[in-house]
Amino acid sequence: MSALAQEHQAINLGQGFPDFACDPALVDAVSRAMQAGHNQYPPMAGVPALREAVAAKIAALYGHVYDPGTEITITAGATQAILTSILALVHPGDEVVVLEPCYDSYGPNIELAGGRIRRVPLTPGSFRPDFALIAAAIGPRTRAIIVNSPHNPSATVWSHTDMERLAALLRPTNVLVIADEVYEHMVFDGELHQSVARHPELAARSVLISSFGKTFHVTGWKVGYAAAPASLMAEFRKVHQFNVFTVNTPVQHALAAFMADPRPYLGLPAYYAAKRDRFRAGLERTALRALPSEGSYFQCVDYADLPEHLDRDEFGFCHWLTTEVGVAAIPLSAFYADGFEQRVVRLCFAKQDATLDAALARLTARL
Ligand SMILES: Cc1ncc(COP(=O)(O)O)c(C=O)c1O
């Protein structure tokens, strides 16, 4: 969709990345780290100061204390952390429960490890987890479940009760949790992010994964981290050592320095909620129906009230939107292995207000 957007000069609300600059202080910090000579390989697990900063942040926000020496590894983005977790923990023939719709790397990663994917749909319409279906998917071969909250693409957020139910479900099993928490700092309306690190029972069986790219508006830097109990992290590092080995040194030093001030990430819910509200207010002037957006920087819309588009599948609708209206979106069907259709498409509001307003003007003119 990004290529199509470019070809048709569409405003790209498809792919999830900010179109605004990161804090200049962060760029300065990278440049300072380079000038200070931090340009060679760092330790395999990551620059100690950054691992310490991550441990301190998790302890302050969620209450779980990870040992930066043995329980935290800096990765080349969350995508690498997810792949590494799966390659380290999933063995040929193991099953991994994946809740659909989901981020597109999970399935291929499980297949690379020789695992089998057990797909469980989130409830169509609400995208809430259906614990009866999840329970039915868990069996003797289940090695892990991947949980993503705040959720891409649906923008739903798991509640404390959801996490309690997950913990109860897994209690009699040895099933591990791969917790994709890349949007951890984008939870709106006063709700709390329910990290696995808030739930001791879940933390004991989880790899928690996050992304500096999402948190600090630098998706192109591809730096993230994984945190897990030492026994799991030891396995994680065996894979990390022989595929990535180490991650960009000056960026790690810069992030460590930048994280001394928590305000940039503590301010993110208000920052993105304002964009969400601006975008949703504009969408109300169209015939698109905005689904709830509780977290992340995505807004799903339903086009079921547009009779002239009912014969279009989601891809067809996104194609029309991109080429005819000039706004790119992503079909939800792209997040399902079987291409499940529900007349819902995903838009990204991590954009300058001017970009959102320009997109809304185009949408209002045609819908
Ligand atoms: C749910 C989810 N997980 C992981 C990632 C990847 O994060 P990173 O850019 O740090 O690899 C994304 C990025 O879109 C995502 O939406």
XYZ file of C-alpha atoms and ligand atoms in Angstrom:
383
model
C 0.000 0.000 0.000
C 2.942 2.356 0.655
C 4.221 1.846 -2.910
C 0.714 2.446 -4.273
C 0.392 5.542 -2.062
C 3.621 6.920 -3.469
C 2.615 6.168 -7.032
C -0.698 8.058 -6.584
C 0.580 10.813 -4.267
C -1.818 9.548 -1.638
C -1.467 10.573 1.984
C -0.056 7.453 3.563
C -2.081 6.547 6.628
C -1.406 2.892 5.864
C 1.982 1.933 7.212
C 2.515 2.574 10.920
C 5.205 5.202 11.254
C 5.278 8.848 12.393
C 5.705 11.556 9.744
C 7.130 13.966 12.341
C 10.625 14.305 13.724
C 11.832 12.759 16.949
C 13.077 14.952 19.790
C 16.204 16.767 18.473
C 17.845 16.048 21.841
C 17.815 12.364 20.908
C 19.571 13.021 17.592
C 22.106 15.195 19.452
C 22.659 12.373 21.920
C 23.483 9.952 19.067
C 25.860 12.440 17.557
C 27.509 13.026 20.954
C 27.880 9.262 21.451
C 29.589 8.958 18.060
C 31.896 11.878 18.809
C 32.719 10.351 22.176
C 33.990 7.301 20.298
C 31.161 4.825 20.969
C 31.524 3.346 17.513
C 32.681 -0.223 18.026
C 30.880 -3.430 18.975
C 29.049 -3.174 22.279
C 28.578 -6.157 24.609
C 26.440 -8.863 23.005
C 23.450 -8.272 25.296
C 23.569 -4.514 24.806
C 25.186 -1.431 26.331
C 24.928 -1.906 30.138
C 23.647 1.639 30.729
C 20.738 1.020 28.369
C 19.872 -2.337 29.922
C 19.930 -0.622 33.318
C 17.673 2.163 32.033
C 15.212 -0.405 30.661
C 15.226 -2.355 33.935
C 14.635 0.858 35.910
C 11.773 1.883 33.639
C 10.040 -1.496 33.863
C 10.484 -1.580 37.653
C 9.095 1.953 38.027
C 6.102 1.436 35.753
C 5.162 -2.203 36.240
C 6.842 -3.269 39.481
C 8.857 -6.225 38.206
C 12.623 -6.059 38.685
C 14.596 -7.618 35.820
C 18.334 -8.089 36.274
C 20.006 -6.048 33.517
C 22.932 -8.474 33.567
C 21.010 -11.653 32.866
C 17.420 -10.763 32.015
C 17.456 -7.943 29.438
C 18.845 -7.944 25.882
C 18.859 -5.029 23.454
C 17.690 -6.082 19.991
C 17.526 -4.764 16.443
C 13.906 -3.725 16.880
C 11.008 -5.692 18.288
C 10.777 -7.714 15.091
C 14.155 -9.282 15.792
C 13.243 -9.837 19.431
C 10.100 -11.714 18.374
C 11.992 -13.879 15.863
C 14.782 -14.565 18.341
C 12.307 -15.528 21.077
C 10.571 -17.942 18.757
C 13.773 -19.481 17.371
C 15.093 -19.888 20.922
C 11.987 -21.304 22.549
C 9.957 -23.105 19.886
C 11.156 -26.494 18.700
C 10.086 -28.431 15.595
C 6.559 -29.740 16.090
C 5.741 -27.345 18.942
C 2.523 -25.395 18.620
C 2.251 -21.658 19.146
C -1.107 -19.973 19.688
C -1.499 -16.788 17.680
C -4.504 -14.495 18.054
C -5.702 -13.135 14.731
C -5.650 -10.511 13.309
C -1.946 -10.094 14.123
C 1.343 -8.489 13.168
C 2.550 -10.239 10.061
C 5.871 -11.637 11.278
C 4.495 -14.062 13.872
C 3.353 -16.801 11.497
C 6.470 -16.934 9.292
C 8.675 -16.810 12.426
C 6.946 -19.863 13.893
C 7.307 -21.687 10.589
C 11.022 -20.832 10.462
C 11.405 -22.511 13.855
C 9.605 -25.620 12.567
C 6.655 -24.884 14.835
C 2.961 -25.165 14.063
C 0.679 -22.152 14.194
C -2.612 -22.496 16.091
C -4.645 -19.527 14.938
C -7.394 -18.299 17.257
C -9.572 -15.396 16.134
C -10.139 -12.397 18.350
C -13.905 -11.825 18.476
C -14.892 -10.179 15.172
C -16.340 -6.723 15.792
C -14.879 -6.170 19.267
C -11.479 -7.866 18.805
C -11.612 -9.010 22.442
C -9.881 -12.280 23.363
C -12.206 -15.288 23.576
C -10.717 -17.325 26.404
C -12.880 -20.368 25.671
C -11.418 -20.504 22.154
C -7.897 -19.902 23.471
C -8.341 -22.678 26.056
C -9.548 -25.032 23.325
C -6.431 -24.306 21.253
C -4.028 -25.172 24.079
C -2.917 -28.776 24.177
C 0.057 -30.975 25.065
C 2.136 -29.645 22.129
C 1.528 -25.973 22.931
C 4.812 -24.237 23.655
C 3.800 -20.592 23.660
C 1.117 -18.003 23.052
C 1.823 -14.621 21.484
C -0.087 -11.760 23.097
C -0.024 -8.224 21.700
C -1.507 -5.349 23.700
C -2.064 -2.544 22.768
C -3.010 -4.379 19.646
C -2.012 -3.887 16.054
C -4.207 -3.681 14.007
C -7.371 -3.396 16.130
C -6.179 -0.762 18.685
C -7.754 -2.731 21.540
C -6.043 -2.975 24.928
C -6.134 -5.969 27.242
C -7.628 -5.279 30.665
C -6.405 -6.424 34.057
C -9.176 -9.050 33.952
C -7.941 -10.299 30.574
C -4.454 -10.755 32.031
C -5.883 -12.532 35.083
C -7.797 -14.874 32.827
C -4.703 -15.540 30.768
C -2.740 -16.308 33.943
C -5.479 -18.657 35.177
C -5.627 -20.426 31.830
C -1.884 -20.983 31.696
C -1.471 -21.890 35.397
C -1.792 -25.666 34.912
C 0.457 -25.630 31.804
C 4.078 -24.917 30.880
C 3.023 -22.597 28.074
C 5.269 -19.556 27.630
C 4.049 -16.072 26.713
C 5.670 -13.937 24.057
C 4.333 -10.502 24.986
C 4.568 -8.011 22.137
C 4.239 -4.715 24.010
C 5.652 -2.328 21.411
C 2.773 0.140 21.955
C 3.096 -0.012 25.769
C 3.268 3.790 26.077
C 0.173 4.436 23.973
C -2.765 3.508 26.175
C -5.506 6.110 26.354
C -8.346 7.389 28.535
C -6.556 6.921 31.834
C -6.251 3.147 31.471
C -3.032 1.366 32.417
C -0.934 -0.771 30.136
C -1.264 -4.305 31.473
C 2.285 -5.451 30.897
C 3.123 -9.043 31.765
C 5.629 -7.357 34.107
C 2.679 -6.225 36.281
C 1.631 -9.838 36.812
C 4.286 -11.899 38.635
C 2.835 -15.211 37.487
C 2.883 -14.126 33.852
C 6.273 -12.423 34.119
C 7.736 -15.757 35.261
C 6.777 -17.393 31.949
C 7.049 -14.447 29.545
C 9.401 -12.736 27.183
C 8.410 -9.065 27.237
C 9.254 -7.257 24.007
C 9.220 -3.544 23.266
C 10.466 -1.090 20.654
C 12.316 2.207 21.069
C 11.261 2.948 17.494
C 7.611 3.203 18.528
C 8.251 4.953 21.828
C 10.625 7.669 20.610
C 9.315 8.204 17.026
C 12.369 6.577 15.419
C 11.016 3.456 13.709
C 13.909 3.509 11.240
C 16.526 3.087 13.941
C 15.322 -0.458 14.612
C 16.245 -0.799 18.262
C 14.161 -2.631 20.846
C 14.559 -4.986 23.756
C 13.494 -8.252 25.298
C 13.157 -8.908 29.040
C 12.616 -12.369 30.510
C 13.555 -14.556 33.462
C 17.236 -15.512 33.320
C 16.575 -19.108 32.220
C 14.591 -17.950 29.179
C 16.953 -15.062 28.459
C 19.926 -17.459 28.428
C 18.262 -19.361 25.569
C 17.308 -16.112 23.840
C 20.923 -14.946 23.893
C 22.190 -18.174 22.338
C 20.197 -17.305 19.214
C 20.874 -13.565 19.441
C 24.630 -14.154 19.516
C 24.644 -15.983 16.198
C 22.205 -13.971 14.175
C 22.456 -10.324 15.252
C 25.270 -10.499 17.813
C 25.193 -6.790 18.681
C 23.072 -3.727 18.028
C 24.098 -0.206 16.933
C 26.364 1.166 19.692
C 25.945 4.976 19.513
C 22.156 4.701 19.355
C 22.191 2.545 22.476
C 24.274 5.119 24.373
C 21.969 7.889 23.198
C 18.843 6.025 24.262
C 20.364 5.317 27.668
C 21.059 9.029 28.197
C 17.669 10.084 26.833
C 15.794 7.666 29.095
C 17.088 9.450 32.196
C 14.035 11.693 31.737
C 10.779 9.676 31.771
C 8.640 12.577 30.517
C 8.946 11.720 26.792
C 7.287 8.330 27.238
C 5.031 9.317 30.124
C 3.632 12.088 27.911
C 2.838 9.787 25.001
C -0.719 8.788 26.009
C -1.840 12.437 26.084
C 0.091 13.241 22.914
C -1.404 10.419 20.876
C -4.869 10.649 22.461
C -5.067 14.246 21.182
C -4.242 13.034 17.666
C -6.719 10.181 17.974
C -9.471 12.567 19.106
C -8.739 15.039 16.305
C -8.807 12.225 13.760
C -11.976 10.627 15.124
C -13.786 13.968 15.242
C -12.953 14.400 11.545
C -14.048 10.865 10.693
C -17.458 11.634 12.163
C -18.032 13.904 9.182
C -17.659 10.890 6.868
C -19.769 7.775 6.391
C -16.962 5.654 7.789
C -17.644 4.254 11.264
C -14.702 4.590 13.630
C -14.181 1.559 15.871
C -12.864 2.155 19.408
C -9.166 3.023 19.585
C -8.018 2.268 23.134
C -4.292 2.194 22.457
C -1.525 2.066 19.793
C -1.563 4.690 17.037
C -4.127 2.984 14.862
C -7.734 3.703 14.092
C -9.862 1.057 12.397
C -12.877 2.097 10.363
C -15.800 0.084 9.086
C -17.220 0.844 5.633
C -20.309 -1.342 5.995
C -22.586 1.736 5.879
C -21.452 2.659 2.375
C -23.795 0.817 -0.009
C -21.779 1.785 -3.086
C -18.716 0.013 -1.665
C -20.293 -3.129 -0.289
C -19.170 -5.176 -3.264
C -15.540 -4.242 -2.651
C -13.409 -6.472 -0.480
C -11.089 -4.717 1.972
C -8.191 -4.704 -0.448
C -10.450 -3.335 -3.188
C -11.698 -0.612 -0.838
C -8.129 0.331 0.176
C -7.103 0.372 -3.474
C -9.993 2.700 -4.291
C -9.232 4.876 -1.259
C -5.580 5.180 -2.263
C -5.990 5.694 -5.986
C -9.276 7.659 -6.098
C -9.461 9.500 -2.762
C -5.739 9.864 -2.143
C -5.574 8.329 1.333
C -3.806 5.013 1.871
C -5.147 2.488 4.393
C -4.460 -1.180 5.138
C -7.059 -3.946 4.793
C -7.630 -5.879 8.046
C -7.771 -9.045 5.939
C -3.985 -8.667 5.488
C -3.616 -9.548 9.181
C -5.417 -12.905 8.822
C -3.839 -15.974 7.226
C -7.125 -16.844 5.474
C -7.834 -13.231 4.455
C -10.980 -13.002 6.639
C -13.167 -10.117 5.438
C -15.181 -7.815 7.722
C -15.256 -4.497 5.813
C -12.743 -2.939 8.188
C -9.533 -1.106 7.276
C -6.744 0.337 9.422
C -5.527 3.916 9.407
C -2.519 5.292 11.295
C -2.799 8.622 13.145
C 0.893 8.966 14.073
C 0.988 11.961 11.742
C 1.343 15.707 11.968
C -1.990 17.422 12.545
C -1.656 18.987 9.092
C -1.334 15.511 7.524
C -4.377 14.245 9.419
C -6.382 17.327 8.441
C -5.413 16.977 4.783
C -6.400 13.296 4.812
C -9.693 14.123 6.534
C -10.444 16.806 3.939
C -10.018 14.214 1.178
C -12.092 11.621 3.008
C -14.876 14.092 3.791
C -15.058 15.191 0.177
C -15.684 11.639 -1.080
C -17.261 9.649 1.741
C 2.616 -5.346 16.926
C 3.962 -4.993 16.421
N 5.022 -5.699 16.845
C 6.259 -5.411 16.426
C 6.510 -4.385 15.553
C 7.902 -4.113 15.090
O 8.611 -3.219 15.870
P 10.091 -2.793 15.405
O 9.935 -1.722 14.389
O 10.743 -2.325 16.656
O 10.742 -4.012 14.840
C 5.436 -3.636 15.066
C 5.671 -2.571 14.068
O 4.800 -2.201 13.317
C 4.134 -3.945 15.510
O 3.079 -3.257 15.083
